[in-house]
Coordinates of C-alpha atoms and ligand atoms in Angstrom, one line a residue:
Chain A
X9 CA -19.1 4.8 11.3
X10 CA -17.9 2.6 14.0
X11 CA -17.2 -1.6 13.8
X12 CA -19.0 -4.0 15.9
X13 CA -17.0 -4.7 19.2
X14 CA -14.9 -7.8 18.5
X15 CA -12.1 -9.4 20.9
X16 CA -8.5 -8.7 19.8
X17 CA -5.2 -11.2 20.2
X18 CA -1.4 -10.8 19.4
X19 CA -0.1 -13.7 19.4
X20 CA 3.4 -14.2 19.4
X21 CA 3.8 -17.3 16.3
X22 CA 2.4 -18.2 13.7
X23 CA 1.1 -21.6 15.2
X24 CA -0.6 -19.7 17.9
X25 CA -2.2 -17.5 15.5
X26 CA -3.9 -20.6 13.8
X27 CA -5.3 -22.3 17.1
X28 CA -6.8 -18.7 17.3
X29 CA -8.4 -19.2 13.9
X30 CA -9.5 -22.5 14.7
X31 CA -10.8 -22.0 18.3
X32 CA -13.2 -19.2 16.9
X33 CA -14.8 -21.7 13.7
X34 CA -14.6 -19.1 11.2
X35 CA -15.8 -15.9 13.1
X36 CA -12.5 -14.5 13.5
X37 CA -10.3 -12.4 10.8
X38 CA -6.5 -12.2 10.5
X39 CA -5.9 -8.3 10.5
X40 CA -2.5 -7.8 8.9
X41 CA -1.7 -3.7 7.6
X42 CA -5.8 -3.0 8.5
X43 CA -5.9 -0.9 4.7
X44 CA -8.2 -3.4 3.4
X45 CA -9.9 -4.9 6.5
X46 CA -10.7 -1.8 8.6
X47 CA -12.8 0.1 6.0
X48 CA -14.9 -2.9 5.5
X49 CA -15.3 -3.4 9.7
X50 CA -16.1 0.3 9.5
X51 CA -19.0 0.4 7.2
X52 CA -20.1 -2.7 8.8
X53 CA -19.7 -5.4 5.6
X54 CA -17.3 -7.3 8.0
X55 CA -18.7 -8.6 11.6
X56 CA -16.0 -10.6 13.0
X57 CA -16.0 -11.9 16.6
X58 CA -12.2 -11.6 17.2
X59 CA -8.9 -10.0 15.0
X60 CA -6.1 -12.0 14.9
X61 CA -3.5 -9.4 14.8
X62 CA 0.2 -10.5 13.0
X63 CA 2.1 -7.7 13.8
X64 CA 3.8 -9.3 16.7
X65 CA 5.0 -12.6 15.1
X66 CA 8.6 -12.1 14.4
X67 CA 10.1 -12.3 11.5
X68 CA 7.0 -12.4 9.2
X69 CA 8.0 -9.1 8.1
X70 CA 11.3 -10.7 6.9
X71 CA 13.0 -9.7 3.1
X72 CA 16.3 -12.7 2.1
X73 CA 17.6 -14.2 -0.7
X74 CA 18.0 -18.2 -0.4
X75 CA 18.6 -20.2 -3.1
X76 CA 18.1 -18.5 -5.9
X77 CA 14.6 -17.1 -4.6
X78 CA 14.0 -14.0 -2.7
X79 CA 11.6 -14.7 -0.3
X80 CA 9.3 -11.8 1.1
X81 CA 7.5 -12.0 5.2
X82 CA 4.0 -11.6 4.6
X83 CA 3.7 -8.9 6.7
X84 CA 6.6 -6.6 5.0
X85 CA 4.5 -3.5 3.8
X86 CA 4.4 -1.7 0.7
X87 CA 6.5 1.0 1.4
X88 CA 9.0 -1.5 2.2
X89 CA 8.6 -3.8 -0.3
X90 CA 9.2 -0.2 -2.8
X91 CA 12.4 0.4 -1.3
X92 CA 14.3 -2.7 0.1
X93 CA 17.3 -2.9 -1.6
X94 CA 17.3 -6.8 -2.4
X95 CA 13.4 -6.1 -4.1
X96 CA 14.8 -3.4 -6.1
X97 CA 17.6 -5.5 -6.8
X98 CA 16.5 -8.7 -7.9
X99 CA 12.8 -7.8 -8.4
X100 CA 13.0 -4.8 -10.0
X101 CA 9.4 -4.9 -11.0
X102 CA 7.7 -5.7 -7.8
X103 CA 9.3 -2.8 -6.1
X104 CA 7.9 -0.4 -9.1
X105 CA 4.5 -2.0 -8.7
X106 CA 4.5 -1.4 -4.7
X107 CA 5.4 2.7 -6.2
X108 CA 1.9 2.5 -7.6
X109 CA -0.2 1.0 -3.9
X110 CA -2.3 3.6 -3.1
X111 CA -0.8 7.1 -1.0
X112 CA 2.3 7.0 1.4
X113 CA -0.1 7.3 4.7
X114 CA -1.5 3.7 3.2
X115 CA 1.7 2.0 2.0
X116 CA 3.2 2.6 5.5
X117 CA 0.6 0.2 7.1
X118 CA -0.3 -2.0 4.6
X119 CA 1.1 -5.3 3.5
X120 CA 2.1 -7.3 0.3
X121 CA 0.5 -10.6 2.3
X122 CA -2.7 -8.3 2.7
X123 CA -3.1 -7.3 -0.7
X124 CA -2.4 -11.1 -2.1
X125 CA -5.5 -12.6 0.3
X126 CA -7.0 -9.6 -0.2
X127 CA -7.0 -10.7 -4.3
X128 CA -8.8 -6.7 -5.2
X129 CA -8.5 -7.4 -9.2
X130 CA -7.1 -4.5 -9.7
X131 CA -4.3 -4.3 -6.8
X132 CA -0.6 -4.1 -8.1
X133 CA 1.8 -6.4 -6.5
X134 CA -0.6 -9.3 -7.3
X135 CA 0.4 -9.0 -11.0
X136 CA 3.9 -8.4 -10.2
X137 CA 3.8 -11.6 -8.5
X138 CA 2.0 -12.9 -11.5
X139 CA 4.3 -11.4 -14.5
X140 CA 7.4 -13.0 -11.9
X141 CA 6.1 -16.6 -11.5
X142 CA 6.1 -16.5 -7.8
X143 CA 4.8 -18.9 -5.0
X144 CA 3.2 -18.6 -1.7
X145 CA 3.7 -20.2 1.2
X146 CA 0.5 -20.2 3.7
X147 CA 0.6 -22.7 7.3
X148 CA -2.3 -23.8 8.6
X149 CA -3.8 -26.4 10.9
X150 CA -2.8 -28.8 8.3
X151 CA 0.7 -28.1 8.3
X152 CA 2.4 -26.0 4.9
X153 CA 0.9 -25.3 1.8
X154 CA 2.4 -23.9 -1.1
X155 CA 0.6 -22.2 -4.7
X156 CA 2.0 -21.1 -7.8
X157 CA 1.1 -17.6 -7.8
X158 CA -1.4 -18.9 -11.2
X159 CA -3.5 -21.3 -8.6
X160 CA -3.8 -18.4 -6.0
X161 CA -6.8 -16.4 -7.3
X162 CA -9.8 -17.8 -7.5
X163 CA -12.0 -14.6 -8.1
X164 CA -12.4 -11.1 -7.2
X165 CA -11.2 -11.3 -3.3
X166 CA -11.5 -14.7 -3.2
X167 CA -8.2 -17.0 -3.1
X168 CA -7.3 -20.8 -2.5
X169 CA -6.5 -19.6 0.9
X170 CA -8.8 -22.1 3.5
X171 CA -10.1 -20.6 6.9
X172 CA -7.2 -20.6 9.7
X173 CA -4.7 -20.5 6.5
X174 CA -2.1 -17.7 7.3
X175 CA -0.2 -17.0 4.4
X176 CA 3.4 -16.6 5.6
X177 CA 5.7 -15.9 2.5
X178 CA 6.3 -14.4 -0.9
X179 CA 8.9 -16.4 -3.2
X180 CA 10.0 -14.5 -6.3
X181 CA 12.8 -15.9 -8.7
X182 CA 15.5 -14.1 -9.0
X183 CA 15.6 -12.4 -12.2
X184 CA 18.8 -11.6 -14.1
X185 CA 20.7 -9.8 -16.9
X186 CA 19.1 -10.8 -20.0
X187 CA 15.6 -10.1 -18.2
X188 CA 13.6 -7.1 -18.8
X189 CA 10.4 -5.6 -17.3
X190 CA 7.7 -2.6 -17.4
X191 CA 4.5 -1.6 -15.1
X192 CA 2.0 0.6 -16.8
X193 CA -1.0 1.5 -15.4
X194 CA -3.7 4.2 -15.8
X195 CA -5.6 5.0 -12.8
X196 CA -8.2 8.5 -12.4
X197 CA -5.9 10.0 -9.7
X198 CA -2.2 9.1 -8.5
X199 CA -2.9 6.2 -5.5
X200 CA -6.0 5.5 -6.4
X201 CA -7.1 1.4 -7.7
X202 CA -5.8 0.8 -11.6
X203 CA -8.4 1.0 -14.3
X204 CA -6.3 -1.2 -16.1
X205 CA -2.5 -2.0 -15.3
X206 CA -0.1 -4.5 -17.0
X207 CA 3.1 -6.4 -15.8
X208 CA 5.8 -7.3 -17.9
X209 CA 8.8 -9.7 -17.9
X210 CA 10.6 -11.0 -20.6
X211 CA 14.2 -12.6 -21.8
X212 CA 15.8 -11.4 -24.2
X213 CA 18.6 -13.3 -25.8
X214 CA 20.2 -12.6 -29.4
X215 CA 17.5 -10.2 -30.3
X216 CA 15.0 -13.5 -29.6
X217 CA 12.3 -12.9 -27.0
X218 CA 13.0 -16.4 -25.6
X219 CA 10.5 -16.0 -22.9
X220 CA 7.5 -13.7 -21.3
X221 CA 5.1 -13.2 -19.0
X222 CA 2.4 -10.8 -19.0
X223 CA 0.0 -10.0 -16.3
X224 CA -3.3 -7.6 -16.4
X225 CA -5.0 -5.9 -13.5
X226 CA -8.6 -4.4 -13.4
X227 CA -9.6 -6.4 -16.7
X228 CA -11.1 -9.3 -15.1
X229 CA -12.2 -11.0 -12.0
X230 CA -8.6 -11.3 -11.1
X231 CA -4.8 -10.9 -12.2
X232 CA -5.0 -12.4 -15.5
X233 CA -2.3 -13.4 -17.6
X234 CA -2.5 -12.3 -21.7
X235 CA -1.9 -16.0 -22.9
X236 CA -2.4 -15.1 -26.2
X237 CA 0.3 -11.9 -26.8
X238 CA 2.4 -14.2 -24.7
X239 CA 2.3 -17.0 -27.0
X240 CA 2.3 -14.7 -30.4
X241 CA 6.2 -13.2 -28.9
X242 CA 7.5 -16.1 -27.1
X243 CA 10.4 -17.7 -29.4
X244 CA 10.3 -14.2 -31.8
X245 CA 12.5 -11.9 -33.0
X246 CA 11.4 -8.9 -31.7
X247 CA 9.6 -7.0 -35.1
X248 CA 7.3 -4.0 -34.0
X249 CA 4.6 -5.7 -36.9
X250 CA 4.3 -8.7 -34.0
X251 CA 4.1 -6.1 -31.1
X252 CA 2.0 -4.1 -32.6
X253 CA -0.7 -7.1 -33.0
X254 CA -0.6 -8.2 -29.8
X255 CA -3.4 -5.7 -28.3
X256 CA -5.6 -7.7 -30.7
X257 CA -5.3 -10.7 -29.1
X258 CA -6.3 -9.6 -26.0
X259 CA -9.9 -10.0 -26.0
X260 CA -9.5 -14.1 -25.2
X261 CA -7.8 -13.3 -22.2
X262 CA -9.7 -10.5 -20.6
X263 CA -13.3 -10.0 -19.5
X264 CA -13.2 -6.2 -18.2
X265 CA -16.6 -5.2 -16.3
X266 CA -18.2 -1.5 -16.1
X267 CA -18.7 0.7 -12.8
X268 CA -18.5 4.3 -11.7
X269 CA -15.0 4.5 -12.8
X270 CA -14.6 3.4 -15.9
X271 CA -16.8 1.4 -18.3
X272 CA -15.5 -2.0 -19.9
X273 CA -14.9 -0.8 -23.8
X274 CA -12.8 2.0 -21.5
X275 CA -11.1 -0.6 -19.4
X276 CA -10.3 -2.5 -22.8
X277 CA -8.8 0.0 -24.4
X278 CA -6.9 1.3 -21.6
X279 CA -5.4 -1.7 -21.2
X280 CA -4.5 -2.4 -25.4
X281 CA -2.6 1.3 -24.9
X282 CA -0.5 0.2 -22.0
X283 CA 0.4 -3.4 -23.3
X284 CA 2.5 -2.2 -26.4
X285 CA 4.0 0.3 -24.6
X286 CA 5.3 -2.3 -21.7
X287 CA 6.4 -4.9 -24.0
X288 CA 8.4 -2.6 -25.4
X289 CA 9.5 -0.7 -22.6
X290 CA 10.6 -4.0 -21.0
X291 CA 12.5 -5.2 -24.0
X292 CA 14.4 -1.9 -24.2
X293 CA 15.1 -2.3 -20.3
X294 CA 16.9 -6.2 -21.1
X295 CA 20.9 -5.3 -19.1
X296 CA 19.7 -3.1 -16.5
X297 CA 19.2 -6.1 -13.9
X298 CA 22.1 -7.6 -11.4
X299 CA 23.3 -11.6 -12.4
X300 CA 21.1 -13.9 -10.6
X301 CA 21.8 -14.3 -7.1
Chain B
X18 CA -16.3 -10.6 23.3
X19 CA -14.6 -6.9 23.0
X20 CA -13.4 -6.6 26.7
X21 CA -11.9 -3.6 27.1
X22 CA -7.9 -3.2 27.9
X23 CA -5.5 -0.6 29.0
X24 CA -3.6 1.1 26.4
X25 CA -0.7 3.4 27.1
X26 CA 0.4 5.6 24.1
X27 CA 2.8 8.6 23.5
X28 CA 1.1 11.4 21.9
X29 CA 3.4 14.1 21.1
X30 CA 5.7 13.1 24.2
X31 CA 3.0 12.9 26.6
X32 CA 2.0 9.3 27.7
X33 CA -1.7 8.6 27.8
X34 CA -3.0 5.8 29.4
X35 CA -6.9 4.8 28.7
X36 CA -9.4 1.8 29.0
X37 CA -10.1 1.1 25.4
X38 CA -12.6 -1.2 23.2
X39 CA -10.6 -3.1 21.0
X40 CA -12.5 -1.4 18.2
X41 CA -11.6 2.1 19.1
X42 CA -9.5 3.6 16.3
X43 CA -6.3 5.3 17.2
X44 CA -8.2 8.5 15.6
X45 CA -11.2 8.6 18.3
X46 CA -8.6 7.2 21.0
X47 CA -6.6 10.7 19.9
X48 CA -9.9 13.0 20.3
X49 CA -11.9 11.0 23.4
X50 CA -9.4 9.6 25.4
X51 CA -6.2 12.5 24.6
X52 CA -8.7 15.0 24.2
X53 CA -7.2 16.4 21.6
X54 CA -9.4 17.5 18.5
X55 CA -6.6 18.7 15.9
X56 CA -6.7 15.7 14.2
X57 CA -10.3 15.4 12.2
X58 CA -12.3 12.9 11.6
X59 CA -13.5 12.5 7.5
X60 CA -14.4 9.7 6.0
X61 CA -13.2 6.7 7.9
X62 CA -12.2 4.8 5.7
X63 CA -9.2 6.1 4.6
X64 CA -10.0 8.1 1.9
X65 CA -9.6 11.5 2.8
X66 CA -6.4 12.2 4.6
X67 CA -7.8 14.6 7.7
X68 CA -6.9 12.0 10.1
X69 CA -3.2 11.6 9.3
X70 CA -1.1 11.6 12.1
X71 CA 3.0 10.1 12.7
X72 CA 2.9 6.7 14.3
X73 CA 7.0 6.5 15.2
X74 CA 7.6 8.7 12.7
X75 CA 5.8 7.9 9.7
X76 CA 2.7 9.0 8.5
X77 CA -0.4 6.6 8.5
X78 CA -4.4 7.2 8.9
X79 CA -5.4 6.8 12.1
X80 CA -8.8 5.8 10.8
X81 CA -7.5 2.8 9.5
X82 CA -5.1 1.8 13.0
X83 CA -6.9 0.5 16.2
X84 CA -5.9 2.2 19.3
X85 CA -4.5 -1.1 20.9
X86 CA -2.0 -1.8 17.8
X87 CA -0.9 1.8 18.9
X88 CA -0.1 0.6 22.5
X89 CA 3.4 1.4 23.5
X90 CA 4.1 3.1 20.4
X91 CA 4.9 7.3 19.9
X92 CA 2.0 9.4 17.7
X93 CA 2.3 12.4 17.0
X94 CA 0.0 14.9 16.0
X95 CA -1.4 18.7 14.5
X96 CA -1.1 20.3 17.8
X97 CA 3.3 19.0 18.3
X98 CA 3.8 21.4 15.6
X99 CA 3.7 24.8 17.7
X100 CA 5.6 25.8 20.3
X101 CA 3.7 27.3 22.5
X102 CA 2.4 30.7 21.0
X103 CA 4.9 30.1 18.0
X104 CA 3.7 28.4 15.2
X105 CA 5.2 25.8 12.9
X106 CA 7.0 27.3 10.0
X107 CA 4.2 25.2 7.7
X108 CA 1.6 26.8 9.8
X109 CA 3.2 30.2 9.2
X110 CA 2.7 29.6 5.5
X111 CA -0.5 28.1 5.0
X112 CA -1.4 31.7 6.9
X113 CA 0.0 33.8 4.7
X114 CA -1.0 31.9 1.4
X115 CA -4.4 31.0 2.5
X116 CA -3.7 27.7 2.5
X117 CA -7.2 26.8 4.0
X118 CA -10.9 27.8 4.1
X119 CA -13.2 25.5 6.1
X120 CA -9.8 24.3 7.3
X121 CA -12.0 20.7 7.6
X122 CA -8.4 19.0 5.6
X123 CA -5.8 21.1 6.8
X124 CA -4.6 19.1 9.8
X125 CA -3.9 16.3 7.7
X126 CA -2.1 18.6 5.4
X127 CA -0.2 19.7 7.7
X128 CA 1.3 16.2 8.8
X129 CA 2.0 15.3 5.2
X130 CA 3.7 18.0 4.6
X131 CA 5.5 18.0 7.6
X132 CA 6.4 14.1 6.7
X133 CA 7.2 15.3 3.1
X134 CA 10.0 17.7 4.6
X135 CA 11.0 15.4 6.5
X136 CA 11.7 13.0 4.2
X137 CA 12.8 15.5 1.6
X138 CA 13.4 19.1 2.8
X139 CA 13.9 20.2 -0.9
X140 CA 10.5 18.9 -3.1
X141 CA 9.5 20.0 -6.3
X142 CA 5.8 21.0 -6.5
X143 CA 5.3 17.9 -8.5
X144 CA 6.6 16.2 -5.3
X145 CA 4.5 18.1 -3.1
X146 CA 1.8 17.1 -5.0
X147 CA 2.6 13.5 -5.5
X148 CA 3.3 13.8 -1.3
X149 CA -0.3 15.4 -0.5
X150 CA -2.4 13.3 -3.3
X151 CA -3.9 11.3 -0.2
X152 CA -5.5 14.5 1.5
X153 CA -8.5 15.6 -0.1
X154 CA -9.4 19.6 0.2
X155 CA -13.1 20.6 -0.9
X156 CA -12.2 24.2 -0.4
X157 CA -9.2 25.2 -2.0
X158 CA -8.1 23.9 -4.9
X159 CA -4.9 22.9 -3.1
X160 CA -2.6 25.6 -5.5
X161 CA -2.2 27.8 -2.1
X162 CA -2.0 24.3 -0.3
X163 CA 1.3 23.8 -2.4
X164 CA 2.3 27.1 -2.1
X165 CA 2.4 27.4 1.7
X166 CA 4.3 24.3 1.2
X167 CA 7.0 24.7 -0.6
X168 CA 7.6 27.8 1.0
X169 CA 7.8 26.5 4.4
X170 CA 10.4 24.6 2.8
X171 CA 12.5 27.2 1.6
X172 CA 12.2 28.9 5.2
X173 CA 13.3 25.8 6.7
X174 CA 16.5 25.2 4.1
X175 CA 17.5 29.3 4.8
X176 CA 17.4 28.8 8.6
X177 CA 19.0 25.5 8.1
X178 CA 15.9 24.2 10.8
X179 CA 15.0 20.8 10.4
X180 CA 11.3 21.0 10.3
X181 CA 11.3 18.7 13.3
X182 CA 8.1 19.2 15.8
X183 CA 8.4 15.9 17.1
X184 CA 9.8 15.4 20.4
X185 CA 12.7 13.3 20.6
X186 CA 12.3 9.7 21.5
Ligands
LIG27 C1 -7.4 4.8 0.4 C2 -6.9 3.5 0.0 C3 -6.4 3.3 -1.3 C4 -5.9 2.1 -1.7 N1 -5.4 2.0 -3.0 C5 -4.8 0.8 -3.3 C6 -4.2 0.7 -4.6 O1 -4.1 1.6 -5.4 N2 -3.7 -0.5 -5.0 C7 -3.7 -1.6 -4.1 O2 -3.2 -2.7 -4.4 N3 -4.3 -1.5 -2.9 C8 -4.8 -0.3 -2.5 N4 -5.4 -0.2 -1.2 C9 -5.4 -1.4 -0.3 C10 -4.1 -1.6 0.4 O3 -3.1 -2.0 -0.6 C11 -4.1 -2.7 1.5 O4 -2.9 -2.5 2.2 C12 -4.1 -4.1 1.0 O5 -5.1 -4.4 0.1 C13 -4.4 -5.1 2.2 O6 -3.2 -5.2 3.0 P1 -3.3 -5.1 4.5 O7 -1.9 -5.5 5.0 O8 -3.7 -3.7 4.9 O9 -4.3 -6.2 4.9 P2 -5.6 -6.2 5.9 O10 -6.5 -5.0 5.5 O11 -5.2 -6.3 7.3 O12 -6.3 -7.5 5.4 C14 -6.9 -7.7 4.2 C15 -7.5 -9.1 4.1 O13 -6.5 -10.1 3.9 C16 -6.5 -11.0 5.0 N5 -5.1 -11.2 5.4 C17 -4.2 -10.2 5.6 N6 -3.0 -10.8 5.8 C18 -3.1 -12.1 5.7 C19 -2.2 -13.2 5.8 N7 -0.9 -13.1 6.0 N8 -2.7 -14.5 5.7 C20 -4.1 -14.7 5.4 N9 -4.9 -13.7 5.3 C21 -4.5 -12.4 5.4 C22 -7.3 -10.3 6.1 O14 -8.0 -11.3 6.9 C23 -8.3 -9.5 5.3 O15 -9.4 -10.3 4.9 C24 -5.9 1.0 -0.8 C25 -6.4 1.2 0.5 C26 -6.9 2.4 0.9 C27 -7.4 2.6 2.3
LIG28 S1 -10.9 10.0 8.3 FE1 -9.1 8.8 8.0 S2 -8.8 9.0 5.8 FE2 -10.7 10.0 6.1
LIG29 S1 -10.0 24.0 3.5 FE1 -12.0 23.1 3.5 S2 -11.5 21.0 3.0 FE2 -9.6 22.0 2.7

């Protein structure tokens, strides 16, 4: 199982990366970690002419705090992104989402910007991203562009990313004290894709949930949030009759699909089981987190 | 389109300098160009865990790394671990516990288990398990697998060894 020959290039910034990606009209691929990208050259169900490699840009690989935000290179991997101390600190929930990425040998190469364009439904730090309200920050021949994290995914690997786009950052509010959070997810073996995962953050203030976000992976065409649960909680005192209701209200907000892992009434249900526990995990969680930076 | 280019890369201290495609994966630049077959070639697409190798010290399928993203950089691989006629004390184990059949997985054991120890040269089994739940064995139902393991590890802690095979850089 080899790829098709292709030409290979380095470059040394981000702008020269994108004449690359504009000089070869769409026949060449960014390469990033390789996790996602290689498989697919190897069997053949990618032919491009030429990998743009980003491994030597400086600085793409880049973890800070500025302004309240804490901004993440494209290019850090997942092993990173499980153990920096400023994720773990002020994102508590992305670094436990980059825990569940696949096997060590994997989360040593590949990288969060990889696995956003890469938009697999069912990939963690995409709903982490999600549950967090974060943005992206791509440049391409156009100059910047920037997405919410909801306008990213557009379907399963499909994003708003354009040809020659190079997404180059990661912003994630900082999250503090009165903040909680949970990642569930249920997957046939440890590393492997979720059958159905759920991300969690709330606020918790006076026993109120005054605010929430939950996101859902492997239940849809892409990171979904549950809209619905949100909006039953949001503004609530926190009464395990209202918890307890919100796997009902699931269904407008999903659309799981069956294959050989797991069929969608599975999916479904899998993903009903892990919501109450998450919501309540993360509400018991409210104090652990740093004050905002 | 795919000219080829020289690649010079240290595999277990020894540079080795070849002509490569730029689709050659580090894994068939370790057996055609190094010559050196330890490292097995499973699935390619990074499912199976018999091509895992260190690339500057950490683990990573060389199935899913191109040889020239490799250049310049230090790999090592299944045959660092002996010294000469003396094997690793992981090899010893998985010897004595049986620790292989076909042996088809068993060089990409090795390296995650040597990474494991590295890392953490006291694991529970449940961390030896989590550590090797990338490598997949057909043959034996990995309980000798983590056996061998974790008693390579308690050699290594009673003769205070680091389990380090790697040469140093
Ligand atoms: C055995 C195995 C198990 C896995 N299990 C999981 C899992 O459980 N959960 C999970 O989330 N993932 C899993 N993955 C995928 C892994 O997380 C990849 O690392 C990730 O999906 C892609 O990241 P990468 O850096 O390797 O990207 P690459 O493979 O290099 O690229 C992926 C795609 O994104 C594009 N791209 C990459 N970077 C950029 C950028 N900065 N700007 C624009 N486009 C870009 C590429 O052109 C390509 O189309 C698994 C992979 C393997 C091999
Ligand atoms: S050959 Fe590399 S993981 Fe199977
Ligand atoms: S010993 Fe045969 S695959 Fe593991």
């Amino acid at each position: 199982m080899k790829p098709v020959n292709f030409d290979y290039a380095a470059p040394e910034s981000v702008a020269d990366a994108i004449r690359l990606l504009v000089e070869a009209r769409g026949e060449a691929k960014i390469i990033a970690g390789g996790q996602s990208l290689l498989p697919l050259l190897n069997m053949r169900m990618a032919r491009p002419s030429l990998l743009v490699d980003l491994a030597r840009i400086p600085g793409l690989d880049e973890v800070r705090l500025s302004d309240g935000w804490l901004e993440i290179g494209a290019m850090t991997r997942h092993a990173v992104v499980e153990a920096h101390p400023l994720v773990r600190r002020h994102a508590p929930l992305l670094a436990a989402a980059a825990s569940f990425v696949a096997h060590h040998q994997v989360r040593n190469r590949g990288t969060i910007g990889g696995s956003t364009a890469h938009a697999d439904p069912a990939a963690e730090e995409p709903l982490a991203l999600l549950a967090l309200d974060s943005e992206l920050i791509a440049e391409g021949p156009d100059g910047a562009a920037k997405w919410p994290i909801g306008a990213f995914f557009r379907g399963p690997m499909t994003t708003a990313l354009a040809d020659a786009q190079v997404l180059v950052k990661l912003r994630v509010p900082c999250r503090g004290p009165s903040e909680g959070w949970a990642f569930r997810e249920i997957s046939r073996r440890r590393g492997d894709l979720a059958l159905a995962a759920v991300a969690v953050w709330l606020r918790r203030e006076d026993g109120i949930c005054r605010d929430l976000r939950v996101a859902l992976g492997g239940v849809a065409d892409r990171p979904v949030r549950a809209k619905a649960a949100e909006a039953a909680l949001r503004g609530c005192a926190w009464e395990p009759q209202i918890v307890d209701k919100t796997p009902a209200l699931l269904e407008a907000d999903i659309a799981p699909g069956s294959d050989v892992h797991a069929t969608a009434d599975y999916r479904r249900a899998v993903a009903r089981e892990l919501l109450v526990h998450a919501l309540n995990e993360a509400w018991e969680r409210v104090g652990e987190l740093s004050p905002h930076c | 389109m795919g000219k080829e280019r020289l690649v010079t890369i240290r595999v277990n201290g020894q540079p080795v300098e070849a002509q490569v495609e730029p689709r050659r994966s580090l894994l068939d630049f370790l057996r055609e160009d190094a010559g050196l077959t330890g490292t097995h070639t499973g699935c390619e697409h990074g499912i199976c865990g018999t091509c895992t190798v260190l690339v500057d010290g950490e683990a990573v399928r060389s199935c899913l790394m191109l040889a020239v993203q490799a250049n310049g950089r230090d790999v090592f691989t299944v045959e660092g671990l002996a010294r000469g006629e003396k094997l690793h004390p992981l090899q010893e184990s998985f010897w004595k516990h049986h620790a292989l059949q076909c042996g088809y997985c068993t060089p990409g054991m090795l390296i995650a288990a040597y990474d494991l120890l590295k890392r953490n040269p006291s694991p529970t089994e449940a961390q030896v398990r989590d550590a090797l739940a990338g490598n997949i064995c057909r043959c034996t139902g990995y309980v000798q697998i983590v056996e061998g393991v974790l008693e390579a590890a308690a050699n290594l802690r009673e003769k205070a060894e680091t389990p380090h095979g790697e040469p140093s850089v």
